[in-house]
mmCIF file of C-alpha atoms in Angstrom:
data_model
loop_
_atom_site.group_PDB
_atom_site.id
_atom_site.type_symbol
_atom_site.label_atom_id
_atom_site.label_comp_id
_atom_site.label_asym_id
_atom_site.label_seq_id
_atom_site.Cartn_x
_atom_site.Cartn_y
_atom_site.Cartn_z
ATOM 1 C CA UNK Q 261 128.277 -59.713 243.405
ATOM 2 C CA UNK Q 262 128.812 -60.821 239.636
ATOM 3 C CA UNK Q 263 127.511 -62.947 237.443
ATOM 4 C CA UNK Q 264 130.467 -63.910 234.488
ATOM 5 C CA UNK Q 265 128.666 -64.742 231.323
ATOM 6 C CA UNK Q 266 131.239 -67.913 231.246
ATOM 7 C CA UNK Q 267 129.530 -71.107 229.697
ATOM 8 C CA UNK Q 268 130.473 -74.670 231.238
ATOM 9 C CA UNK Q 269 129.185 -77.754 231.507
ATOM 10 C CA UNK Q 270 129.026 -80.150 235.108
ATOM 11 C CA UNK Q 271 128.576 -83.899 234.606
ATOM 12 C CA UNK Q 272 127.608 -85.955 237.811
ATOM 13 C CA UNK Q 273 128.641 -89.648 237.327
ATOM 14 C CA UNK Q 274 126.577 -92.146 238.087
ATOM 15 C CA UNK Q 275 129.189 -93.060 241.059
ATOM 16 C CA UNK Q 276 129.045 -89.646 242.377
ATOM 17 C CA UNK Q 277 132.457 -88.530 240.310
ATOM 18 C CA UNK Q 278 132.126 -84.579 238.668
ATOM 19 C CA UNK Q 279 133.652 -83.573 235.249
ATOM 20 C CA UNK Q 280 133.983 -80.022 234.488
ATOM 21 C CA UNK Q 281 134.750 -78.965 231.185
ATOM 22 C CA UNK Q 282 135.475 -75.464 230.291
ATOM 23 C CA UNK Q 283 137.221 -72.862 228.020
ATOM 24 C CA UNK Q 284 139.862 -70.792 228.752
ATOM 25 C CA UNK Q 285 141.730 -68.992 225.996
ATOM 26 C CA UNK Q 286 140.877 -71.111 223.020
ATOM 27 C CA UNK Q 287 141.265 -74.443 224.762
ATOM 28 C CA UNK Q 288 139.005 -76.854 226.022
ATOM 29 C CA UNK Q 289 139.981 -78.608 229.608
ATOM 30 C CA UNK Q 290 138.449 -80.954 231.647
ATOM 31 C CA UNK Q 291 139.280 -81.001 235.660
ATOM 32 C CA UNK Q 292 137.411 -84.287 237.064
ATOM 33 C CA UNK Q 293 136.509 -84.575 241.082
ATOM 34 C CA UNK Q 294 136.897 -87.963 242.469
ATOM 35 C CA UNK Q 295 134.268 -88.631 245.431
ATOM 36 C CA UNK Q 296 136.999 -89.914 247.539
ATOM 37 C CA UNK Q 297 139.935 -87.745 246.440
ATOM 38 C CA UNK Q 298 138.783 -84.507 245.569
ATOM 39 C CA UNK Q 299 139.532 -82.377 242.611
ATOM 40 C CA UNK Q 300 142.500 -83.891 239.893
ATOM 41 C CA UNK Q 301 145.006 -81.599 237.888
ATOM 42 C CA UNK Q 302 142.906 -79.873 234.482
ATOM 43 C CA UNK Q 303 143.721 -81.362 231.226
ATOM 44 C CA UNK Q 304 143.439 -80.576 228.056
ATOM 45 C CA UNK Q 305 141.379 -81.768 225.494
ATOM 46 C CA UNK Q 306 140.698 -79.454 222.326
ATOM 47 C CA UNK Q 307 143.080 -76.539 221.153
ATOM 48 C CA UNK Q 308 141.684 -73.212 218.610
ATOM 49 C CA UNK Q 309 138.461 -74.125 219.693
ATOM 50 C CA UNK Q 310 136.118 -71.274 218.465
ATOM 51 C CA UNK Q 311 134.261 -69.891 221.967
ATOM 52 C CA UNK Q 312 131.641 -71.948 223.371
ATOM 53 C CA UNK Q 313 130.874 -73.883 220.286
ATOM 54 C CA UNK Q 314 130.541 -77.846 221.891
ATOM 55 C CA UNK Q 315 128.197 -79.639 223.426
ATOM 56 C CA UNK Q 316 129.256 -82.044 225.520
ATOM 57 C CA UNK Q 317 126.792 -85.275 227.026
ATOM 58 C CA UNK Q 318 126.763 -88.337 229.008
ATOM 59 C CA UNK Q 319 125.270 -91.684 228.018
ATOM 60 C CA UNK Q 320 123.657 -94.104 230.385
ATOM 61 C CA UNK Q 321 126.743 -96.083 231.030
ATOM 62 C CA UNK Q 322 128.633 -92.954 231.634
ATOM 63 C CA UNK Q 323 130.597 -92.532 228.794
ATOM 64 C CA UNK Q 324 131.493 -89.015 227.346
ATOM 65 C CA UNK Q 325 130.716 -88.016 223.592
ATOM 66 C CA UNK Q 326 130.489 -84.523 222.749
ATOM 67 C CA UNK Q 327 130.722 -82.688 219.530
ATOM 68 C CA UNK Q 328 132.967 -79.002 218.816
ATOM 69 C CA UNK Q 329 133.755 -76.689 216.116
ATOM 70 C CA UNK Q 330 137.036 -75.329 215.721
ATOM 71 C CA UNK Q 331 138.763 -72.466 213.988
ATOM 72 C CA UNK Q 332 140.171 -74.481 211.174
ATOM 73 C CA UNK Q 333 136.597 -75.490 209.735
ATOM 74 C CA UNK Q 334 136.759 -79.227 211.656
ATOM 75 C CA UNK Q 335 133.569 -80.428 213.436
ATOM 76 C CA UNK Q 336 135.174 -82.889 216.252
ATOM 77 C CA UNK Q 337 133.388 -85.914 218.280
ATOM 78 C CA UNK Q 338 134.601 -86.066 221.708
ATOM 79 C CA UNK Q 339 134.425 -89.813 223.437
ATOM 80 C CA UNK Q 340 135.331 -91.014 226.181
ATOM 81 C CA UNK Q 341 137.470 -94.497 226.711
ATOM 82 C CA UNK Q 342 139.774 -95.768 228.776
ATOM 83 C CA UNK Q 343 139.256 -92.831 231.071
ATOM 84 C CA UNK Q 344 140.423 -90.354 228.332
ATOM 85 C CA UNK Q 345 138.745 -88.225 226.127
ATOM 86 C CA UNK Q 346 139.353 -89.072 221.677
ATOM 87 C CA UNK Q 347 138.869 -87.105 219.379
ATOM 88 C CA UNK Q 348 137.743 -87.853 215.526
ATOM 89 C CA UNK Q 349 136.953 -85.596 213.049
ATOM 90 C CA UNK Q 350 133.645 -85.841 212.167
ATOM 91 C CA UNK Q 351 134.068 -83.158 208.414
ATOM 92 C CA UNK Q 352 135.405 -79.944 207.741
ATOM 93 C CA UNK Q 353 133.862 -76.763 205.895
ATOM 94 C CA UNK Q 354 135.455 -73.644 204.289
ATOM 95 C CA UNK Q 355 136.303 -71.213 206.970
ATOM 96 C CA UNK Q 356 136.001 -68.373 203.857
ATOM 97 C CA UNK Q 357 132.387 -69.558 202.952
ATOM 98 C CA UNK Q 358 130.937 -70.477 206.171
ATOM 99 C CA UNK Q 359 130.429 -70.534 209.644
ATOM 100 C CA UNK Q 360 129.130 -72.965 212.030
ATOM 101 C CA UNK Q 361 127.360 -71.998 215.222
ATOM 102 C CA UNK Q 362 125.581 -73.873 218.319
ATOM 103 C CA UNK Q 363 126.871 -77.798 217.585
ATOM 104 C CA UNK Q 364 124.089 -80.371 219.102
ATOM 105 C CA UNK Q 365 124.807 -83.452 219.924
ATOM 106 C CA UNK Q 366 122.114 -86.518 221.335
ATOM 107 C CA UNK Q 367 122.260 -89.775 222.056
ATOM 108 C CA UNK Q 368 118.816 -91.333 222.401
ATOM 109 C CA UNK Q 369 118.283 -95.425 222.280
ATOM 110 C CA UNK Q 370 120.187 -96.477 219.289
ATOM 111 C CA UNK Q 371 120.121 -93.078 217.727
ATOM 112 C CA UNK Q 372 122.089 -90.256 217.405
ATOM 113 C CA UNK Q 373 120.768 -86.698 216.515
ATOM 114 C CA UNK Q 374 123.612 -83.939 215.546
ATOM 115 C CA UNK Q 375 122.891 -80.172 214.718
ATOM 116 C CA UNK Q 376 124.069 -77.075 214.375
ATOM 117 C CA UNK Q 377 123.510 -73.343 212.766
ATOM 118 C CA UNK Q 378 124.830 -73.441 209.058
ATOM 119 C CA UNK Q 379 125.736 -69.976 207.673
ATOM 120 C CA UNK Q 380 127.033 -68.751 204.213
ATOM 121 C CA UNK Q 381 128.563 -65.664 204.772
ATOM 122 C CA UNK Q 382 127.720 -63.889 201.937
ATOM 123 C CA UNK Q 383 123.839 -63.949 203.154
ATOM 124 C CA UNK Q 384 124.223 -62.149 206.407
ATOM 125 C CA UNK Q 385 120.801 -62.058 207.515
ATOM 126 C CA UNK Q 386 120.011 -66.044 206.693
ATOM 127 C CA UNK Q 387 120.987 -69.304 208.758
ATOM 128 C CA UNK Q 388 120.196 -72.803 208.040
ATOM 129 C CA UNK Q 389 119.673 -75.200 210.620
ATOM 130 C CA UNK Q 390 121.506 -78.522 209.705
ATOM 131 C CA UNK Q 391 120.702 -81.944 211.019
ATOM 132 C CA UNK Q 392 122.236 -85.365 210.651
ATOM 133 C CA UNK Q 393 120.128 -88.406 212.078
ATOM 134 C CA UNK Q 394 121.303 -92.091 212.689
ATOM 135 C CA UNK Q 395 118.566 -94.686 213.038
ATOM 136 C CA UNK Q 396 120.571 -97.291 213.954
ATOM 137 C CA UNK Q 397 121.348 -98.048 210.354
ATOM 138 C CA UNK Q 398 121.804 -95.112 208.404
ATOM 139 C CA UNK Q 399 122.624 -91.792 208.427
ATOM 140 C CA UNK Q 400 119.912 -88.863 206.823
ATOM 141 C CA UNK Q 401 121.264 -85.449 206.366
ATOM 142 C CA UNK Q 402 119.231 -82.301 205.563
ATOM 143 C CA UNK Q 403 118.978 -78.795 205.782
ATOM 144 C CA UNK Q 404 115.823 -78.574 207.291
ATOM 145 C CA UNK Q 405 115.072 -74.767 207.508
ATOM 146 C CA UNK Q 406 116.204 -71.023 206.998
ATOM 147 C CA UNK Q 407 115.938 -69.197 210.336
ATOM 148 C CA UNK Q 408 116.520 -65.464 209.291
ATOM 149 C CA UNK Q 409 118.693 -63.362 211.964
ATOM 150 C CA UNK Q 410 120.619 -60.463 212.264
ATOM 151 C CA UNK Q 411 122.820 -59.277 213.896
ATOM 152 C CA UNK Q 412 122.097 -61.919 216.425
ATOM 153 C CA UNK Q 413 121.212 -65.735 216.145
ATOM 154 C CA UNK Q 414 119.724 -67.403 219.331
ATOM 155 C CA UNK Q 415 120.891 -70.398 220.192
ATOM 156 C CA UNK Q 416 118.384 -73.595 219.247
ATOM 157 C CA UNK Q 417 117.185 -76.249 221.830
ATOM 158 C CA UNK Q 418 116.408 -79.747 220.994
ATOM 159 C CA UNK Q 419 114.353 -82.041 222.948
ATOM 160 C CA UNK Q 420 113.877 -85.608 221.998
ATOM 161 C CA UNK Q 421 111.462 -88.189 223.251
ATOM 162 C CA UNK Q 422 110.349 -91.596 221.720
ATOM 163 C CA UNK Q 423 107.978 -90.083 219.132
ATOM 164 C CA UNK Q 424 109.482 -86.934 218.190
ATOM 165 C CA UNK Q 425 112.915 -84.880 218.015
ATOM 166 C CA UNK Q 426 111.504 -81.362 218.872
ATOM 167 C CA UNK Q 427 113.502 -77.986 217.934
ATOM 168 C CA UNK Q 428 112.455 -75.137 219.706
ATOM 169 C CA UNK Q 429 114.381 -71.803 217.945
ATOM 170 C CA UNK Q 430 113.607 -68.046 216.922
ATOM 171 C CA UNK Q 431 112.861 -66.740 213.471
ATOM 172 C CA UNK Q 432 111.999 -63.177 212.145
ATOM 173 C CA UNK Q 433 108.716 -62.503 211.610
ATOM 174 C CA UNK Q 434 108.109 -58.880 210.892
ATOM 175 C CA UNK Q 435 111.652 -57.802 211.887
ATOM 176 C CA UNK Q 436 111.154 -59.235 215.519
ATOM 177 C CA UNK Q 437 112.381 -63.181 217.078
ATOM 178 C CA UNK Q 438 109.257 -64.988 217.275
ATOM 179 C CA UNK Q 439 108.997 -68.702 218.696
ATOM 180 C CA UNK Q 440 108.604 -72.033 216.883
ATOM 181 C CA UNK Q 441 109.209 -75.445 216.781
ATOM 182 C CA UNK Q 442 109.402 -78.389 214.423
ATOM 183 C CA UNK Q 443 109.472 -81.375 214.750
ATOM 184 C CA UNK Q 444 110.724 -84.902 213.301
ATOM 185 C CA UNK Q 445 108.702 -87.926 213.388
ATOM 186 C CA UNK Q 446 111.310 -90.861 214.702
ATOM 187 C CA UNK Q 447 108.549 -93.293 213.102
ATOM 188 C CA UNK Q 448 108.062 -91.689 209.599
ATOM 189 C CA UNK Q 449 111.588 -90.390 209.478
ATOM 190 C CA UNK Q 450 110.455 -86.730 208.036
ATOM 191 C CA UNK Q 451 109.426 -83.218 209.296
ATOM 192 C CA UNK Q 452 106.465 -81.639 209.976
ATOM 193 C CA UNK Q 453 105.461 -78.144 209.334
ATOM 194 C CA UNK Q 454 106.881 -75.406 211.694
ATOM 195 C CA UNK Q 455 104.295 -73.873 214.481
ATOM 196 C CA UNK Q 456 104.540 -70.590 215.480
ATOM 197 C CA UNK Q 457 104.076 -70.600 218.989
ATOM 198 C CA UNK Q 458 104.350 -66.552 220.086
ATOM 199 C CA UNK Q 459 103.144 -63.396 218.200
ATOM 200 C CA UNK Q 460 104.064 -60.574 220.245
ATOM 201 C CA UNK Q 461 106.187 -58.338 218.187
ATOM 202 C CA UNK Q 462 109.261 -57.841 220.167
ATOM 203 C CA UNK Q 463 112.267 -58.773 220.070
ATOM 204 C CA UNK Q 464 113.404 -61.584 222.384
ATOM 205 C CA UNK Q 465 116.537 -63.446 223.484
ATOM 206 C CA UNK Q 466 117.858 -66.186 225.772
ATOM 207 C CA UNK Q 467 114.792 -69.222 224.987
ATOM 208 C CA UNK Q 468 114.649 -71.850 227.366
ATOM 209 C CA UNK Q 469 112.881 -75.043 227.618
ATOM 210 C CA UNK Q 470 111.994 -77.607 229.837
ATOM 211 C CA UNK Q 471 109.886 -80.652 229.509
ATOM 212 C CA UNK Q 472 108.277 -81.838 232.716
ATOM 213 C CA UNK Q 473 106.701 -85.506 233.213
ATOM 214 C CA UNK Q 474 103.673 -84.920 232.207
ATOM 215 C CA UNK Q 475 104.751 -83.956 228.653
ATOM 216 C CA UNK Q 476 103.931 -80.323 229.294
ATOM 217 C CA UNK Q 477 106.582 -77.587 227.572
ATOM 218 C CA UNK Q 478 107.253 -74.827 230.133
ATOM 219 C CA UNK Q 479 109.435 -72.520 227.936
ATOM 220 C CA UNK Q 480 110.608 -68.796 229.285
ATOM 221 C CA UNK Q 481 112.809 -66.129 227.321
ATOM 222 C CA UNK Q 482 113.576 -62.710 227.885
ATOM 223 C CA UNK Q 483 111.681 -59.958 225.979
ATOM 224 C CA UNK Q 484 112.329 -56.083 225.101
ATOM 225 C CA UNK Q 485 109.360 -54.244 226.674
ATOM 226 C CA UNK Q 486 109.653 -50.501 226.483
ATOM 227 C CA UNK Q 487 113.109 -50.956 226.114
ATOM 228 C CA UNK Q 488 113.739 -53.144 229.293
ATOM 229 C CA UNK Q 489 114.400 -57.250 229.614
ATOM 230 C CA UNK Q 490 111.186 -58.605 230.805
ATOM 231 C CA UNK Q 491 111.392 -62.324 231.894
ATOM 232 C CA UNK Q 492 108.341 -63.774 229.963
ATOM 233 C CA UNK Q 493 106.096 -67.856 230.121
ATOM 234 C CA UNK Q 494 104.580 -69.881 227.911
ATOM 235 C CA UNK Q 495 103.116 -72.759 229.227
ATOM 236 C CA UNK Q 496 102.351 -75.476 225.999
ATOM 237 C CA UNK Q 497 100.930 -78.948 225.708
ATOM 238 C CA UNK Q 498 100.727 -81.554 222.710
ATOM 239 C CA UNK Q 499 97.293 -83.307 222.668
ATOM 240 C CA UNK Q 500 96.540 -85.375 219.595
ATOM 241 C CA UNK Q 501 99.132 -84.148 217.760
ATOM 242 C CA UNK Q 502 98.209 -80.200 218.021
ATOM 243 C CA UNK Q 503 99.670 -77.458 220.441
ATOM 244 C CA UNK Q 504 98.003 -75.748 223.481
ATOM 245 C CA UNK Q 505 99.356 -72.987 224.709
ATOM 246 C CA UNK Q 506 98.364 -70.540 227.171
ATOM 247 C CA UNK Q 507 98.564 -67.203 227.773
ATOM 248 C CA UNK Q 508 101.967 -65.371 228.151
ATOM 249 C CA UNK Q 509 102.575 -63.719 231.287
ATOM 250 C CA UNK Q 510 105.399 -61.963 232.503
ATOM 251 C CA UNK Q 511 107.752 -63.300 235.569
ATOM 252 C CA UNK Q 512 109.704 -60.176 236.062
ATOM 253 C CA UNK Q 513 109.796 -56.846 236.047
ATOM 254 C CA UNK Q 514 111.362 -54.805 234.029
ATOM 255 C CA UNK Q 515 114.984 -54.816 234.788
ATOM 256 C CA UNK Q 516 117.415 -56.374 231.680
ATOM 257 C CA UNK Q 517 116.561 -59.248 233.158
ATOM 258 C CA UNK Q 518 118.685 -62.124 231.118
ATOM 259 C CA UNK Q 519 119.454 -65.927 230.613
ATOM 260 C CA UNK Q 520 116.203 -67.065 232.696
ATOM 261 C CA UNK Q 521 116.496 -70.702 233.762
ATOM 262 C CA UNK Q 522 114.542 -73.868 234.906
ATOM 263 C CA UNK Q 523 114.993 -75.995 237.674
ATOM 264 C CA UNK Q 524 112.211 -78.744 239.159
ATOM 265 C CA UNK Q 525 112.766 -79.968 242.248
ATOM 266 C CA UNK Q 526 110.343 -81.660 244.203
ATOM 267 C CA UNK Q 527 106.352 -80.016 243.518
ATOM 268 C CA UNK Q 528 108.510 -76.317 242.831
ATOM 269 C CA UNK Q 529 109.209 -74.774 239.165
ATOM 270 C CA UNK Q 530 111.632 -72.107 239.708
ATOM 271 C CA UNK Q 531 112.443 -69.482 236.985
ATOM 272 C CA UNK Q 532 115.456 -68.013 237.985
ATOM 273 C CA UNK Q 533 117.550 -65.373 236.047
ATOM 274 C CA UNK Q 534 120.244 -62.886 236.306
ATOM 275 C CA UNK Q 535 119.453 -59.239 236.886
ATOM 276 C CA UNK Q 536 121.676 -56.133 237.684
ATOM 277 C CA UNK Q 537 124.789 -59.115 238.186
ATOM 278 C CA UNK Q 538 122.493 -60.835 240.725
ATOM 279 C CA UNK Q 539 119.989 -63.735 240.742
ATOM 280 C CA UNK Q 540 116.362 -63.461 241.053
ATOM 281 C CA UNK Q 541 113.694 -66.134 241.245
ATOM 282 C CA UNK Q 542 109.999 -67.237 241.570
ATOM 283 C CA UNK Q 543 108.172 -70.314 241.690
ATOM 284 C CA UNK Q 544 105.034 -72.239 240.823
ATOM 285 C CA UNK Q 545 103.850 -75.239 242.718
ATOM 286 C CA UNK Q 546 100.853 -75.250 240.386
ATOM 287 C CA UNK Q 547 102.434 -76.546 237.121
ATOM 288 C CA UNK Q 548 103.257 -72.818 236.197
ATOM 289 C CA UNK Q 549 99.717 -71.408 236.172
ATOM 290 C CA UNK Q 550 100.202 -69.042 239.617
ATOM 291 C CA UNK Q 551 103.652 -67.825 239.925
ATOM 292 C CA UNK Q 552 105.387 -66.417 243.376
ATOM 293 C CA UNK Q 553 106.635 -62.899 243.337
ATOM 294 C CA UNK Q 554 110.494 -62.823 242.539
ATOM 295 C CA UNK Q 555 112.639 -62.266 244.568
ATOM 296 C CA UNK Q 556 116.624 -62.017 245.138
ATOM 297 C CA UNK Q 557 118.985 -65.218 245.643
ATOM 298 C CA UNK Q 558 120.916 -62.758 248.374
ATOM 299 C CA UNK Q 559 123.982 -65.503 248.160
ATOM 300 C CA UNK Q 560 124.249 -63.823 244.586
ATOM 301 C CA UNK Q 561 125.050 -60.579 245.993
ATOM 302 C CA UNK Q 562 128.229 -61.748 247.663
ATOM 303 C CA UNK Q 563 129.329 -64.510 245.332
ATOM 304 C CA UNK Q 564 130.878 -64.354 241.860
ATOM 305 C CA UNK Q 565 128.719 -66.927 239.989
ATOM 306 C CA UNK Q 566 127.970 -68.436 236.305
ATOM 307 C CA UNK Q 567 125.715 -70.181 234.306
ATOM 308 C CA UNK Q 568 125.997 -74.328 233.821
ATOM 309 C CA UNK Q 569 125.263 -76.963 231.172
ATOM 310 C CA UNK Q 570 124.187 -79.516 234.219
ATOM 311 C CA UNK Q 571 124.156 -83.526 233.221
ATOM 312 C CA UNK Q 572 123.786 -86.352 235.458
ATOM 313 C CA UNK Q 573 123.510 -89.955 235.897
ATOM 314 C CA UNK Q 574 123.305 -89.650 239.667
ATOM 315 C CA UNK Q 575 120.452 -91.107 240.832
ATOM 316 C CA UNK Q 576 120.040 -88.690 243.810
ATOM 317 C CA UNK Q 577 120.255 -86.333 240.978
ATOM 318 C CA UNK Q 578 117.743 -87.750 238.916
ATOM 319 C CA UNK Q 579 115.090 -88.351 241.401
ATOM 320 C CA UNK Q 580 115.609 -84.783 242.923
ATOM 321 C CA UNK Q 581 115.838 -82.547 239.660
ATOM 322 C CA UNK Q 582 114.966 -81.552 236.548
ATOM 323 C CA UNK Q 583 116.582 -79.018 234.452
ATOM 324 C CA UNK Q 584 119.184 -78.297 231.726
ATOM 325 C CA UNK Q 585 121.131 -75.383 233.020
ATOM 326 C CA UNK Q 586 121.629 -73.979 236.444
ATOM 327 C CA UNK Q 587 123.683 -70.994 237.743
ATOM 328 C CA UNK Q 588 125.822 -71.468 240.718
ATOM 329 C CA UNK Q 589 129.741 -70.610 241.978
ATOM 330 C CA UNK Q 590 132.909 -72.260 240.240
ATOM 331 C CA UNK Q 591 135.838 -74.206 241.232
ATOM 332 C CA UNK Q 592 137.359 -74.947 243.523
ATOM 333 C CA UNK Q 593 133.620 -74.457 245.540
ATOM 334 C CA UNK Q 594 130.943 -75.255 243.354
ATOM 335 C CA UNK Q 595 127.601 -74.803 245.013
ATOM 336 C CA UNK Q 596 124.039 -73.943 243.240
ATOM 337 C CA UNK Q 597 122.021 -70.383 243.254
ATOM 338 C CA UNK Q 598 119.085 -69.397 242.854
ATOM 339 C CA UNK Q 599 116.291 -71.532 244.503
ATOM 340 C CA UNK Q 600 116.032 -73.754 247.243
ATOM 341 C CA UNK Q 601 113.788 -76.834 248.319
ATOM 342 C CA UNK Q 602 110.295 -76.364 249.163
ATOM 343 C CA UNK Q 603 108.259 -78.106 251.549
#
């Protein structure tokens, strides 16, 4: 029916209990569903929040922390206690000199990784990605690299394991997005060189990334061929310290197909994305070397549906899924699109 390009974010306690926080005209809210009550009254957290700028997480004892920009040129951190959301401010920049785009927030053992897009206006083409890193101890702080973009800048994804904090992100090369990572030793406490992990020439948006358990990177994006959104895999591993990848195939054809997705369930890898304001999917029960042909979620076609930031402590959750976004229907019915269990 429609797909609204509305970002929010679902958190599953581990009880079972559902947070949903979203923006509506400047403000953040959160409207929590009790398993045994159903769905509370929305309240609000953040005011002049710029659009979309948070990221909000869970920890293992399922506390909230989350980090958001605002229009005044204050970068917040959200926590949770007492079964309310705080707020501290973490610094503030000059609004008339900067910008701030895509804050990243992690929690991982007793560190904490924040980032985020760094811009001085007067460069328009040139964006530095800023990172702050807590070992337990101390804070580091650098601006680890200049990401040229215009008019456009992707956002970045981070993954983080126990050897490495991994940024996956798009850079010029030749006037056209290009993939890379970097990443940060947690042992040596310093970068290593970017890798350039596409060379296609075209221009690209939407990157995704998942991780699975065997350590394998299954990263998708959408790319301009002949002048159409082409869903488009890379399938890369990390062996000794150097990058495999294989060839890049195409999942889709070409149809401005946008914002493709990952979700693992079970032995299925489904890429699933939004095209013509409906949802189409295939899947790979092969570790994403043999694809399915796509086809369309036909729930999409009579169902007004957006795009999640999905967290969760569950445990049904966790042993049944992995992903990091998922598209499905809003309040007051929330119910996921897109793919389905396979047996």
């Amino acid at each position: 029916m429609t797909f609204l390009n509305k970002n929010q974010t679902i958190i599953r306690k581990s009880n079972g209990d559902i947070l949903n926080f979203y923006v509506k005209e400047g403000c953040l809210f959160n409207r929590e569903f009790f398993y045994k009550t159903g769905w509370d009254k929305p309240i609000s957290i953040i005011e002049d929040l710029k659009h979309s700028q948070l990221d909000i997480k869970i920890d293992n004892n399922d506390f909230i922390y989350g980090i958001a920009s605002n229009i005044k040129g204050e970068i917040l951190y959200l926590f949770s206690n007492n079964n309310s959301i705080h707020l501290d401010t973490l610094f503030k920049y000059d609004i008339n000199k900067y910008s701030v785009k895509y804050p990243y927030i992690e929690k991982f053992n007793n560190t904490i990784t924040i980032a985020y897009y760094l811009h001085e206006i007067k460069h328009k083409r040139e964006w530095m990605i800023a990172f702050h890193y807590f070992d337990g101890i101390k804070w580091s702080h650098k601006h680890i690299y200049s990401i040229k973009a215009f008019p456009i800048i992707n956002p970045f994804l981070v993954l983080i394991d126990d050897k490495y904090t991994n940024i996956f992100y798009f850079d010029l090369v030749n006037g056209k997005e290009e993939i890379f990572i970097r990443q940060f030793s947690n042992n040596l406490k310093a970068w290593e060189m970017p890798i350039q992990l596409t060379n296609s020439n075209n221009q690209k948006l939407y990157l995704n990334v998942l991780k699975d358990k065997s350590g394998i990177y299954h990263i998708t994006w959408s790319e301009f061929l002949k002048q159409n959104l082409v869903v488009r895999y890379l399938k890369v591993s990390l062996k000794e310290n150097n990058f495999f990848a294989n060839d890049i195939i195409s999942l889709s054809e070409p149809a401005n197909c946008s914002f493709p997705t990952f979700v693992k369930t079970g032995d299925a890898l489904w890429s699933v994305w939004t095209q013509m304001d409906k949802l189409y999917s295939c899947y790979s029960l092969d570790c994403g070397n043999t694809w399915s042909d796509p086809r369309i979620d036909t729930k999409s076609e009579n169902s007004i549906f957006i795009r999640y930031r999905f967290l969760s402590n569950n445990h049904q959750d966790l042993r049944n899924f992995n992903l990091n976004n998922i598209f499905g229907t809003s309040y007051p019915i929330m119910s996921f699109l897109g793919f389905k269990n396979i047996k």
